[in-house]
PDB file of C-alpha atoms in Angstrom:
ATOM      1  CA  MET S   1     -58.662  79.511  28.976  1.00 36.00           C
ATOM      2  CA  LYS S   2     -57.998  78.870  33.042  1.00 38.00           C
ATOM      3  CA  LEU S   3     -61.359  77.623  33.093  1.00 33.00           C
ATOM      4  CA  LEU S   4     -61.058  75.108  30.242  1.00 32.00           C
ATOM      5  CA  SER S   5     -57.766  73.765  31.487  1.00 34.00           C
ATOM      6  CA  THR S   6     -59.667  73.251  34.960  1.00 32.00           C
ATOM      7  CA  ILE S   7     -62.041  71.728  32.911  1.00 31.00           C
ATOM      8  CA  LEU S   8     -59.808  69.653  30.852  1.00 33.00           C
ATOM      9  CA  ILE S   9     -58.038  68.087  34.250  1.00 30.00           C
ATOM     10  CA  LEU S  10     -61.288  67.201  36.127  1.00 31.00           C
ATOM     11  CA  THR S  11     -62.518  65.838  33.149  1.00 30.00           C
ATOM     12  CA  VAL S  12     -59.252  63.121  32.924  1.00 29.00           C
ATOM     13  CA  CYS S  13     -59.507  62.680  37.004  1.00 34.00           C
ATOM     14  CA  PHE S  14     -63.241  61.564  35.909  1.00 35.00           C
ATOM     15  CA  GLN S  15     -61.881  59.560  33.807  1.00 38.00           C
ATOM     16  CA  ALA S  16     -59.408  57.743  35.367  1.00 35.00           C
ATOM     17  CA  SER S  17     -60.976  57.326  39.282  1.00 62.00           C
ATOM     18  CA  ALA S  18     -63.557  55.836  36.365  1.00 63.00           C
ATOM     19  CA  ASN S  19     -61.098  53.479  34.736  1.00 68.00           C
ATOM     20  CA  ASP S  20     -59.580  52.122  38.294  1.00 78.00           C
ATOM     21  CA  ILE S  21     -62.877  51.620  39.878  1.00 87.00           C
ATOM     22  CA  SER S  22     -63.697  49.635  36.705  1.00 87.00           C
ATOM     23  CA  LYS S  23     -60.440  47.263  37.382  1.00 86.00           C
ATOM     24  CA  ILE S  24     -60.828  47.087  40.922  1.00 89.00           C
ATOM     25  CA  ASN S  25     -64.174  45.289  40.032  1.00 91.00           C
ATOM     26  CA  GLU S  26     -63.349  43.024  37.507  1.00 90.00           C
ATOM     27  CA  LEU S  27     -60.103  42.230  40.092  1.00 89.00           C
ATOM     28  CA  LYS S  28     -62.854  41.214  43.167  1.00 91.00           C
ATOM     29  CA  LYS S  29     -64.999  39.395  40.244  1.00 93.00           C
ATOM     30  CA  ASN S  30     -62.178  37.149  39.210  1.00 93.00           C
ATOM     31  CA  ALA S  31     -60.985  36.731  42.663  1.00 91.00           C
ATOM     32  CA  GLU S  32     -64.067  35.406  43.812  1.00 94.00           C
ATOM     33  CA  ILE S  33     -65.512  33.839  40.844  1.00 95.00           C
ATOM     34  CA  ALA S  34     -61.584  31.498  41.447  1.00 94.00           C
ATOM     35  CA  PHE S  35     -62.309  31.365  45.544  1.00 95.00           C
ATOM     36  CA  LYS S  36     -65.579  29.678  44.153  1.00 94.00           C
ATOM     37  CA  HIS S  37     -64.084  27.234  42.265  1.00 95.00           C
ATOM     38  CA  GLN S  38     -61.060  26.772  44.751  1.00 95.00           C
ATOM     39  CA  GLN S  39     -58.925  28.442  42.553  1.00 96.00           C
ATOM     40  CA  TYR S  40     -56.261  29.699  45.564  1.00 96.00           C
ATOM     41  CA  GLU S  41     -53.755  30.625  44.056  1.00 96.00           C
ATOM     42  CA  VAL S  42     -55.485  32.845  41.485  1.00 95.00           C
ATOM     43  CA  ALA S  43     -57.772  34.718  43.756  1.00 95.00           C
ATOM     44  CA  VAL S  44     -54.355  35.436  46.422  1.00 95.00           C
ATOM     45  CA  SER S  45     -53.612  36.505  43.135  1.00 95.00           C
ATOM     46  CA  ASN S  46     -55.978  39.105  42.484  1.00 95.00           C
ATOM     47  CA  TYR S  47     -56.388  39.853  45.676  1.00 94.00           C
ATOM     48  CA  SER S  48     -53.531  40.821  46.846  1.00 93.00           C
ATOM     49  CA  PHE S  49     -53.267  42.905  43.792  1.00 93.00           C
ATOM     50  CA  LEU S  50     -55.898  44.500  44.579  1.00 93.00           C
ATOM     51  CA  ILE S  51     -55.011  45.389  48.396  1.00 92.00           C
ATOM     52  CA  ASP S  52     -51.342  46.049  48.365  1.00 90.00           C
ATOM     53  CA  THR S  53     -51.174  47.390  44.619  1.00 90.00           C
ATOM     54  CA  LEU S  54     -54.258  49.426  44.507  1.00 90.00           C
ATOM     55  CA  GLN S  55     -54.307  50.126  47.835  1.00 90.00           C
ATOM     56  CA  VAL S  56     -58.169  49.436  48.112  1.00 90.00           C
ATOM     57  CA  PHE S  57     -59.096  48.691  51.585  1.00 89.00           C
ATOM     58  CA  ASP S  58     -62.066  46.299  51.324  1.00 92.00           C
ATOM     59  CA  GLU S  59     -62.853  44.367  54.333  1.00 93.00           C
ATOM     60  CA  GLU S  60     -64.462  41.662  52.738  1.00 94.00           C
ATOM     61  CA  SER S  61     -61.462  41.020  50.353  1.00 94.00           C
ATOM     62  CA  ILE S  62     -59.129  41.144  52.856  1.00 95.00           C
ATOM     63  CA  MET S  63     -61.193  38.053  54.102  1.00 96.00           C
ATOM     64  CA  ASN S  64     -61.259  36.670  51.405  1.00 95.00           C
ATOM     65  CA  LEU S  65     -57.375  37.079  51.028  1.00 95.00           C
ATOM     66  CA  GLY S  66     -57.440  35.426  54.933  1.00 96.00           C
ATOM     67  CA  HIS S  67     -59.490  32.099  53.469  1.00 96.00           C
ATOM     68  CA  ALA S  68     -58.022  31.804  50.818  1.00 96.00           C
ATOM     69  CA  TYR S  69     -54.455  31.509  52.322  1.00 96.00           C
ATOM     70  CA  PHE S  70     -55.974  29.677  54.843  1.00 96.00           C
ATOM     71  CA  GLN S  71     -56.516  26.765  52.006  1.00 95.00           C
ATOM     72  CA  LEU S  72     -53.321  26.861  51.293  1.00 95.00           C
ATOM     73  CA  ASN S  73     -52.306  25.886  54.801  1.00 94.00           C
ATOM     74  CA  GLN S  74     -49.964  29.354  54.941  1.00 95.00           C
ATOM     75  CA  LYS S  75     -50.839  30.097  58.109  1.00 94.00           C
ATOM     76  CA  ASP S  76     -48.841  33.477  58.945  1.00 95.00           C
ATOM     77  CA  GLN S  77     -50.500  34.916  56.064  1.00 96.00           C
ATOM     78  CA  ALA S  78     -54.155  34.035  56.988  1.00 96.00           C
ATOM     79  CA  GLN S  79     -53.253  35.768  60.142  1.00 96.00           C
ATOM     80  CA  ALA S  80     -51.788  38.461  59.063  1.00 96.00           C
ATOM     81  CA  GLN S  81     -55.299  39.333  57.263  1.00 96.00           C
ATOM     82  CA  TYR S  82     -57.513  38.208  60.488  1.00 96.00           C
ATOM     83  CA  GLN S  83     -55.306  40.675  62.627  1.00 96.00           C
ATOM     84  CA  LYS S  84     -56.254  43.116  60.337  1.00 94.00           C
ATOM     85  CA  LEU S  85     -60.336  43.171  60.714  1.00 95.00           C
ATOM     86  CA  VAL S  86     -60.433  42.504  64.699  1.00 94.00           C
ATOM     87  CA  LEU S  87     -60.665  46.081  65.665  1.00 92.00           C
ATOM     88  CA  SER S  88     -63.646  46.003  62.511  1.00 93.00           C
ATOM     89  CA  LYS S  89     -66.478  47.851  63.589  1.00 94.00           C
ATOM     90  CA  ASN S  90     -68.556  45.223  61.567  1.00 95.00           C
ATOM     91  CA  GLU S  91     -68.858  42.887  64.272  1.00 96.00           C
ATOM     92  CA  GLN S  92     -70.129  39.901  61.413  1.00 96.00           C
ATOM     93  CA  LEU S  93     -66.699  40.186  60.087  1.00 95.00           C
ATOM     94  CA  LYS S  94     -64.875  40.808  64.039  1.00 96.00           C
ATOM     95  CA  SER S  95     -66.511  37.328  64.710  1.00 97.00           C
ATOM     96  CA  VAL S  96     -65.072  35.544  62.023  1.00 96.00           C
ATOM     97  CA  ALA S  97     -61.637  36.539  61.902  1.00 97.00           C
ATOM     98  CA  TYR S  98     -61.859  35.643  65.757  1.00 97.00           C
ATOM     99  CA  GLN S  99     -62.681  32.529  64.997  1.00 97.00           C
ATOM    100  CA  GLN S 100     -60.423  31.518  62.665  1.00 97.00           C
ATOM    101  CA  LEU S 101     -57.802  32.819  64.661  1.00 97.00           C
ATOM    102  CA  GLY S 102     -59.538  30.365  66.755  1.00 96.00           C
ATOM    103  CA  ALA S 103     -59.423  27.823  64.489  1.00 94.00           C
ATOM    104  CA  MET S 104     -56.024  28.205  63.543  1.00 94.00           C
ATOM    105  CA  SER S 105     -54.747  28.266  67.192  1.00 93.00           C
ATOM    106  CA  ASN S 106     -56.383  24.955  67.996  1.00 89.00           C
ATOM    107  CA  ASP S 107     -53.435  23.119  69.082  1.00 90.00           C
ATOM    108  CA  PRO S 108     -52.840  21.382  72.010  1.00 90.00           C
ATOM    109  CA  LYS S 109     -50.062  23.561  72.831  1.00 92.00           C
ATOM    110  CA  THR S 110     -51.807  26.842  72.333  1.00 93.00           C
ATOM    111  CA  LEU S 111     -55.395  25.406  73.497  1.00 93.00           C
ATOM    112  CA  GLU S 112     -55.591  28.294  76.201  1.00 94.00           C
ATOM    113  CA  LYS S 113     -55.284  30.752  73.262  1.00 95.00           C
ATOM    114  CA  ALA S 114     -57.613  29.793  70.831  1.00 95.00           C
ATOM    115  CA  MET S 115     -60.477  29.529  73.864  1.00 95.00           C
ATOM    116  CA  SER S 116     -59.201  33.166  74.093  1.00 96.00           C
ATOM    117  CA  TYR S 117     -60.440  33.855  70.352  1.00 96.00           C
ATOM    118  CA  PHE S 118     -63.148  31.589  70.152  1.00 96.00           C
ATOM    119  CA  LYS S 119     -64.367  33.550  73.535  1.00 96.00           C
ATOM    120  CA  GLU S 120     -63.837  36.669  71.161  1.00 96.00           C
ATOM    121  CA  SER S 121     -66.016  35.774  68.482  1.00 96.00           C
ATOM    122  CA  ILE S 122     -69.015  34.761  70.573  1.00 97.00           C
ATOM    123  CA  LYS S 123     -68.567  38.512  72.614  1.00 96.00           C
ATOM    124  CA  SER S 124     -68.059  39.944  68.856  1.00 95.00           C
ATOM    125  CA  ASP S 125     -71.848  38.221  67.738  1.00 96.00           C
ATOM    126  CA  PRO S 126     -73.035  36.209  70.269  1.00 96.00           C
ATOM    127  CA  SER S 127     -75.342  34.308  66.904  1.00 96.00           C
ATOM    128  CA  ASN S 128     -72.410  32.845  65.941  1.00 96.00           C
ATOM    129  CA  LEU S 129     -72.807  29.309  67.096  1.00 96.00           C
ATOM    130  CA  ASP S 130     -69.758  27.368  65.403  1.00 96.00           C
ATOM    131  CA  ALA S 131     -68.208  29.680  67.136  1.00 95.00           C
ATOM    132  CA  ARG S 132     -69.988  28.857  70.628  1.00 96.00           C
ATOM    133  CA  TYR S 133     -69.165  25.511  69.391  1.00 97.00           C
ATOM    134  CA  ASN S 134     -65.959  25.299  68.736  1.00 96.00           C
ATOM    135  CA  TYR S 135     -65.409  27.396  72.915  1.00 96.00           C
ATOM    136  CA  GLU S 136     -67.140  23.957  74.063  1.00 96.00           C
ATOM    137  CA  LEU S 137     -65.583  22.178  72.224  1.00 95.00           C
ATOM    138  CA  VAL S 138     -61.907  23.341  73.298  1.00 95.00           C
ATOM    139  CA  LYS S 139     -62.654  24.039  76.815  1.00 94.00           C
ATOM    140  CA  LYS S 140     -63.092  20.752  77.230  1.00 95.00           C
ATOM    141  CA  LYS S 141     -60.455  19.906  74.833  1.00 93.00           C
ATOM    142  CA  LEU S 142     -58.161  22.153  77.843  1.00 92.00           C
ATOM    143  CA  LYS S 143     -60.031  20.812  80.476  1.00 93.00           C
ATOM    144  CA  ASP S 144     -59.521  16.843  79.545  1.00 93.00           C
ATOM    145  CA  GLN S 145     -55.301  18.043  78.867  1.00 90.00           C
ATOM    146  CA  GLN S 146     -54.630  19.858  82.533  1.00 90.00           C
ATOM    147  CA  GLU S 147     -56.286  16.221  83.306  1.00 92.00           C
ATOM    148  CA  GLN S 148     -54.094  14.658  81.865  1.00 90.00           C
ATOM    149  CA  ASN S 149     -50.819  16.761  82.782  1.00 86.00           C
ATOM    150  CA  GLN S 150     -52.200  16.593  86.568  1.00 89.00           C
ATOM    151  CA  ASN S 151     -52.012  12.643  85.986  1.00 90.00           C
ATOM    152  CA  GLN S 152     -49.493  13.116  84.142  1.00 89.00           C
ATOM    153  CA  GLU S 153     -47.440  15.004  86.546  1.00 88.00           C
ATOM    154  CA  ASN S 154     -48.819  12.871  89.457  1.00 89.00           C
ATOM    155  CA  GLN S 155     -47.523  10.155  87.481  1.00 89.00           C
ATOM    156  CA  ASP S 156     -43.821  11.580  87.145  1.00 89.00           C
ATOM    157  CA  GLN S 157     -44.230  12.120  90.550  1.00 89.00           C
ATOM    158  CA  ASN S 158     -45.211   8.937  92.076  1.00 89.00           C
ATOM    159  CA  ASN S 159     -42.364   7.888  89.507  1.00 88.00           C
ATOM    160  CA  GLU S 160     -39.684  10.151  91.218  1.00 89.00           C
ATOM    161  CA  ASN S 161     -41.331   8.647  94.515  1.00 87.00           C
ATOM    162  CA  GLN S 162     -41.076   5.750  93.506  1.00 89.00           C
ATOM    163  CA  GLU S 163     -37.413   5.964  91.926  1.00 88.00           C
ATOM    164  CA  ASN S 164     -36.709   7.605  95.104  1.00 86.00           C
ATOM    165  CA  GLN S 165     -37.966   5.281  97.493  1.00 87.00           C
ATOM    166  CA  ASP S 166     -35.854   2.476  95.410  1.00 87.00           C
ATOM    167  CA  GLU S 167     -32.748   4.343  95.589  1.00 86.00           C
ATOM    168  CA  GLU S 168     -33.293   4.932  99.449  1.00 87.00           C
ATOM    169  CA  LYS S 169     -33.969   1.442  99.509  1.00 88.00           C
ATOM    170  CA  LYS S 170     -30.752   0.665  97.352  1.00 88.00           C
ATOM    171  CA  ASP S 171     -28.951   2.369  99.353  1.00 84.00           C
ATOM    172  CA  GLN S 172     -30.283   1.000 102.645  1.00 85.00           C
ATOM    173  CA  ASP S 173     -29.539  -2.195 101.103  1.00 85.00           C
ATOM    174  CA  GLN S 174     -25.707  -1.183  99.962  1.00 86.00           C
ATOM    175  CA  GLN S 175     -25.245   0.360 103.799  1.00 88.00           C
ATOM    176  CA  GLU S 176     -26.643  -3.127 104.865  1.00 86.00           C
ATOM    177  CA  ASN S 177     -24.879  -5.336 102.994  1.00 82.00           C
ATOM    178  CA  GLU S 178     -21.322  -2.967 103.702  1.00 87.00           C
ATOM    179  CA  ASP S 179     -21.911  -3.241 107.563  1.00 83.00           C
ATOM    180  CA  GLN S 180     -22.526  -6.751 107.230  1.00 86.00           C
ATOM    181  CA  GLN S 181     -19.350  -7.406 105.495  1.00 86.00           C
ATOM    182  CA  GLU S 182     -17.419  -5.412 107.698  1.00 85.00           C
ATOM    183  CA  GLY S 183     -19.756  -7.160 111.347  1.00 81.00           C
ATOM    184  CA  ASP S 184     -18.679 -10.381 108.801  1.00 82.00           C
ATOM    185  CA  GLN S 185     -14.913  -9.708 108.759  1.00 85.00           C
ATOM    186  CA  ASN S 186     -15.302  -8.179 112.295  1.00 80.00           C
ATOM    187  CA  GLN S 187     -16.165 -11.016 113.094  1.00 86.00           C
ATOM    188  CA  ASP S 188     -13.677 -13.521 110.943  1.00 81.00           C
ATOM    189  CA  GLN S 189     -10.660 -11.124 112.877  1.00 85.00           C
ATOM    190  CA  LYS S 190     -12.027 -12.107 116.519  1.00 84.00           C
ATOM    191  CA  ASN S 191     -12.259 -15.682 115.234  1.00 81.00           C
ATOM    192  CA  GLN S 192      -8.540 -16.015 113.473  1.00 86.00           C
ATOM    193  CA  ASN S 193      -7.127 -13.408 117.145  1.00 81.00           C
ATOM    194  CA  SER S 194      -9.344 -16.230 119.025  1.00 80.00           C
ATOM    195  CA  GLU S 195      -7.666 -18.739 117.236  1.00 83.00           C
ATOM    196  CA  ASP S 196      -4.345 -17.113 117.294  1.00 82.00           C
ATOM    197  CA  GLN S 197      -4.520 -16.579 120.796  1.00 86.00           C
ATOM    198  CA  GLU S 198      -5.626 -20.283 121.399  1.00 84.00           C
ATOM    199  CA  GLN S 199      -2.952 -21.086 118.944  1.00 84.00           C
ATOM    200  CA  GLN S 200      -0.601 -18.966 120.842  1.00 85.00           C
ATOM    201  CA  ASP S 201      -1.384 -20.318 124.401  1.00 80.00           C
ATOM    202  CA  GLN S 202      -1.170 -23.733 123.018  1.00 85.00           C
ATOM    203  CA  GLU S 203       2.293 -23.164 122.439  1.00 84.00           C
ATOM    204  CA  ASN S 204       3.355 -21.417 125.486  1.00 81.00           C
ATOM    205  CA  GLN S 205       1.524 -24.287 127.237  1.00 85.00           C
ATOM    206  CA  ASP S 206       3.057 -26.605 125.044  1.00 81.00           C
ATOM    207  CA  GLN S 207       6.627 -24.342 125.666  1.00 83.00           C
ATOM    208  CA  GLN S 208       5.583 -25.085 129.465  1.00 85.00           C
ATOM    209  CA  ASP S 209       4.837 -28.301 129.499  1.00 80.00           C
ATOM    210  CA  GLN S 210       8.009 -29.234 128.137  1.00 83.00           C
ATOM    211  CA  GLN S 211      10.324 -26.807 130.665  1.00 81.00           C
ATOM    212  CA  ASP S 212       8.569 -28.820 133.132  1.00 79.00           C
ATOM    213  CA  GLN S 213       9.339 -32.031 131.801  1.00 82.00           C
ATOM    214  CA  GLU S 214      13.305 -30.907 131.638  1.00 81.00           C
ATOM    215  CA  ASN S 215      13.153 -29.422 134.772  1.00 79.00           C
ATOM    216  CA  GLN S 216      11.636 -32.878 136.106  1.00 79.00           C
ATOM    217  CA  ASP S 217      13.894 -34.625 133.703  1.00 76.00           C
ATOM    218  CA  ASP S 218      17.073 -32.180 135.651  1.00 77.00           C
ATOM    219  CA  GLN S 219      15.089 -33.597 139.338  1.00 79.00           C
ATOM    220  CA  GLN S 220      15.213 -37.345 138.465  1.00 76.00           C
ATOM    221  CA  SER S 221      18.727 -37.512 137.519  1.00 75.00           C
ATOM    222  CA  LYS S 222      20.283 -34.731 140.001  1.00 77.00           C
ATOM    223  CA  ASP S 223      17.515 -37.422 142.467  1.00 73.00           C
ATOM    224  CA  GLY S 224      19.009 -39.983 140.789  1.00 71.00           C
ATOM    225  CA  GLU S 225      22.559 -38.929 141.516  1.00 72.00           C
ATOM    226  CA  GLU S 226      22.115 -38.042 144.515  1.00 73.00           C
ATOM    227  CA  ASN S 227      20.629 -41.973 145.927  1.00 71.00           C
ATOM    228  CA  GLU S 228      23.473 -43.111 144.052  1.00 73.00           C
ATOM    229  CA  LYS S 229      25.705 -41.673 146.759  1.00 75.00           C
ATOM    230  CA  GLU S 230      24.422 -42.635 149.394  1.00 70.00           C
ATOM    231  CA  GLY S 231      23.796 -46.231 148.348  1.00 67.00           C
ATOM    232  CA  ASP S 232      27.664 -45.227 147.827  1.00 67.00           C
ATOM    233  CA  GLN S 233      27.914 -44.210 151.659  1.00 66.00           C
ATOM    234  CA  GLN S 234      25.426 -46.920 152.525  1.00 64.00           C
ATOM    235  CA  GLU S 235      28.097 -49.094 151.052  1.00 62.00           C
ATOM    236  CA  GLN S 236      30.828 -47.683 152.270  1.00 63.00           C
ATOM    237  CA  GLN S 237      29.192 -47.865 155.792  1.00 59.00           C
ATOM    238  CA  GLN S 238      27.815 -51.280 155.723  1.00 55.00           C
ATOM    239  CA  PRO S 239      30.987 -53.170 156.732  1.00 53.00           C
ATOM    240  CA  GLN S 240      31.410 -50.708 159.697  1.00 54.00           C
ATOM    241  CA  ASP S 241      28.331 -51.412 161.200  1.00 56.00           C
ATOM    242  CA  GLY S 242      28.946 -55.382 160.521  1.00 54.00           C
ATOM    243  CA  GLU S 243      31.925 -55.344 161.996  1.00 56.00           C
ATOM    244  CA  GLU S 244      30.313 -53.219 165.084  1.00 56.00           C
ATOM    245  CA  SER S 245      27.714 -55.957 165.826  1.00 54.00           C
ATOM    246  CA  GLU S 246      29.943 -58.648 165.719  1.00 58.00           C
ATOM    247  CA  ASP S 247      31.750 -56.829 168.237  1.00 59.00           C
ATOM    248  CA  LYS S 248      28.325 -56.166 170.509  1.00 58.00           C
ATOM    249  CA  SER S 249      27.696 -59.831 170.231  1.00 57.00           C
ATOM    250  CA  GLU S 250      31.497 -61.127 171.301  1.00 57.00           C
ATOM    251  CA  LYS S 251      31.216 -58.700 174.296  1.00 57.00           C
ATOM    252  CA  GLN S 252      27.126 -59.796 175.218  1.00 57.00           C
ATOM    253  CA  ASP S 253      28.707 -63.277 174.705  1.00 55.00           C
ATOM    254  CA  GLN S 254      31.360 -63.033 177.494  1.00 55.00           C
ATOM    255  CA  GLN S 255      29.501 -61.142 179.131  1.00 56.00           C
ATOM    256  CA  GLN S 256      26.629 -63.258 180.050  1.00 59.00           C
ATOM    257  CA  PRO S 257      27.919 -66.399 181.929  1.00 60.00           C
ATOM    258  CA  SER S 258      27.820 -70.337 180.658  1.00 63.00           C
ATOM    259  CA  PRO S 259      25.797 -73.262 182.681  1.00 62.00           C
ATOM    260  CA  SER S 260      28.610 -74.079 184.439  1.00 64.00           C
ATOM    261  CA  ASP S 261      29.888 -71.373 185.619  1.00 64.00           C
ATOM    262  CA  LYS S 262      26.221 -70.672 187.219  1.00 64.00           C
ATOM    263  CA  MET S 263      26.133 -74.097 189.251  1.00 61.00           C
ATOM    264  CA  GLN S 264      29.409 -73.200 190.074  1.00 65.00           C
ATOM    265  CA  GLU S 265      27.815 -69.879 191.695  1.00 64.00           C
ATOM    266  CA  MET S 266      25.355 -71.949 193.267  1.00 68.00           C
ATOM    267  CA  ASN S 267      27.357 -74.628 194.186  1.00 66.00           C
ATOM    268  CA  ILE S 268      25.763 -77.757 193.103  1.00 68.00           C
ATOM    269  CA  SER S 269      27.068 -80.633 191.382  1.00 74.00           C
ATOM    270  CA  GLU S 270      26.335 -81.006 188.097  1.00 75.00           C
ATOM    271  CA  GLU S 271      25.013 -85.244 188.962  1.00 79.00           C
ATOM    272  CA  LYS S 272      22.584 -83.022 191.422  1.00 78.00           C
ATOM    273  CA  ALA S 273      21.649 -80.889 188.806  1.00 77.00           C
ATOM    274  CA  LYS S 274      20.351 -83.574 186.950  1.00 81.00           C
ATOM    275  CA  MET S 275      18.301 -85.376 189.763  1.00 83.00           C
ATOM    276  CA  ILE S 276      16.824 -82.000 189.674  1.00 83.00           C
ATOM    277  CA  LEU S 277      15.754 -82.042 186.344  1.00 84.00           C
ATOM    278  CA  GLU S 278      14.412 -84.959 186.250  1.00 85.00           C
ATOM    279  CA  ALA S 279      12.600 -84.613 189.618  1.00 85.00           C
ATOM    280  CA  LEU S 280      10.919 -81.975 187.863  1.00 86.00           C
ATOM    281  CA  LYS S 281      10.171 -83.229 185.238  1.00 84.00           C
ATOM    282  CA  ASN S 282       8.286 -86.407 186.385  1.00 84.00           C
ATOM    283  CA  SER S 283       6.492 -84.034 188.382  1.00 81.00           C
ATOM    284  CA  GLU S 284       5.137 -82.158 185.392  1.00 80.00           C
ATOM    285  CA  ILE S 285       3.791 -85.520 184.201  1.00 82.00           C
ATOM    286  CA  GLN S 286       2.017 -86.611 187.002  1.00 79.00           C
ATOM    287  CA  TYR S 287      -0.060 -83.137 187.100  1.00 79.00           C
ATOM    288  CA  ILE S 288      -0.554 -83.449 183.659  1.00 80.00           C
ATOM    289  CA  GLN S 289      -1.979 -87.204 183.910  1.00 76.00           C
ATOM    290  CA  GLN S 290      -4.443 -86.238 186.889  1.00 76.00           C
ATOM    291  CA  ASN S 291      -5.762 -83.813 185.052  1.00 72.00           C
ATOM    292  CA  ARG S 292      -7.015 -85.957 182.256  1.00 66.00           C
ATOM    293  CA  ARG S 293      -8.563 -88.654 184.811  1.00 60.00           C
ATOM    294  CA  LYS S 294     -10.710 -85.247 186.317  1.00 57.00           C
ATOM    295  CA  PRO S 295     -14.424 -86.318 184.737  1.00 56.00           C
ATOM    296  CA  THR S 296     -16.274 -83.144 183.057  1.00 56.00           C
ATOM    297  CA  LYS S 297     -19.598 -81.975 183.996  1.00 54.00           C
ATOM    298  CA  ARG S 298     -22.126 -81.463 181.798  1.00 56.00           C
ATOM    299  CA  LYS S 299     -23.506 -77.463 181.375  1.00 54.00           C
ATOM    300  CA  ASP S 300     -26.872 -77.098 182.459  1.00 55.00           C
ATOM    301  CA  SER S 301     -28.700 -74.865 180.272  1.00 55.00           C
ATOM    302  CA  ASP S 302     -30.773 -73.801 182.674  1.00 58.00           C
ATOM    303  CA  LYS S 303     -27.813 -71.895 184.749  1.00 52.00           C
ATOM    304  CA  PRO S 304     -26.210 -69.503 183.544  1.00 55.00           C
ATOM    305  CA  ASP S 305     -22.314 -70.056 183.108  1.00 53.00           C
ATOM    306  CA  TRP S 306     -21.410 -68.451 185.963  1.00 46.00           C
TER     307      TRP S 306
END
């Protein structure tokens, strides 16, 4: 009885296993047909049921599921399937998995990551020409990007330096303008101070001239008053001086003797005095006439006057 039960259980298990294998094969076939006809959603449905539900670990099915997700642009699900194959012992599948990961990383922001995936793909299968081509392509892109980034950095640095120079030039110009304005203000202040000083000096000079003129006028007024006083004193003294002169003349006249007094002193009479004067007069006339009669000799030009 026990033997019969065991035989029945083995028969049931074998029948169940046969049914599963048949169903697995059918799902794989349907999925492959759908993928070939670009019915990627149908392919994803069949492959997902086969792998996730029936827990069938088939590397080709996993690869095809990743390809179907990739065609549907569902990159996260595709990467998840390809990542399952990077540890595969099948080097060709492993190379393709790395190649697909590199292709999905072929972005300007992740070029280094893509080049790393393509490099691993080549290591896994050196005969993978697509991986080698993509590797060289990404390598060139990365080099160009690095050069572009370097040029951009240089340009940015140059722009920054230029901005700094412009800012420094602006600050320098501003400082020069401020210094110029300050210098102009100082010069204006000096000019204003000079004008104020000149004006003050002129006012002081005018005040001094006015004071000097007032002093001169006062002095002239005082001199005029003194001259007027001296004139009054001279007028008062002139009559006295005249009287004194008259007194002196009278005294001289009184002191000087008259001709009659002199003749009396000499005991000469008036008739005798007339005779003497008449004789003197005749002698003088005779002397003059004799001088007129004397001939005048002509001077000899050859002899000296002496």
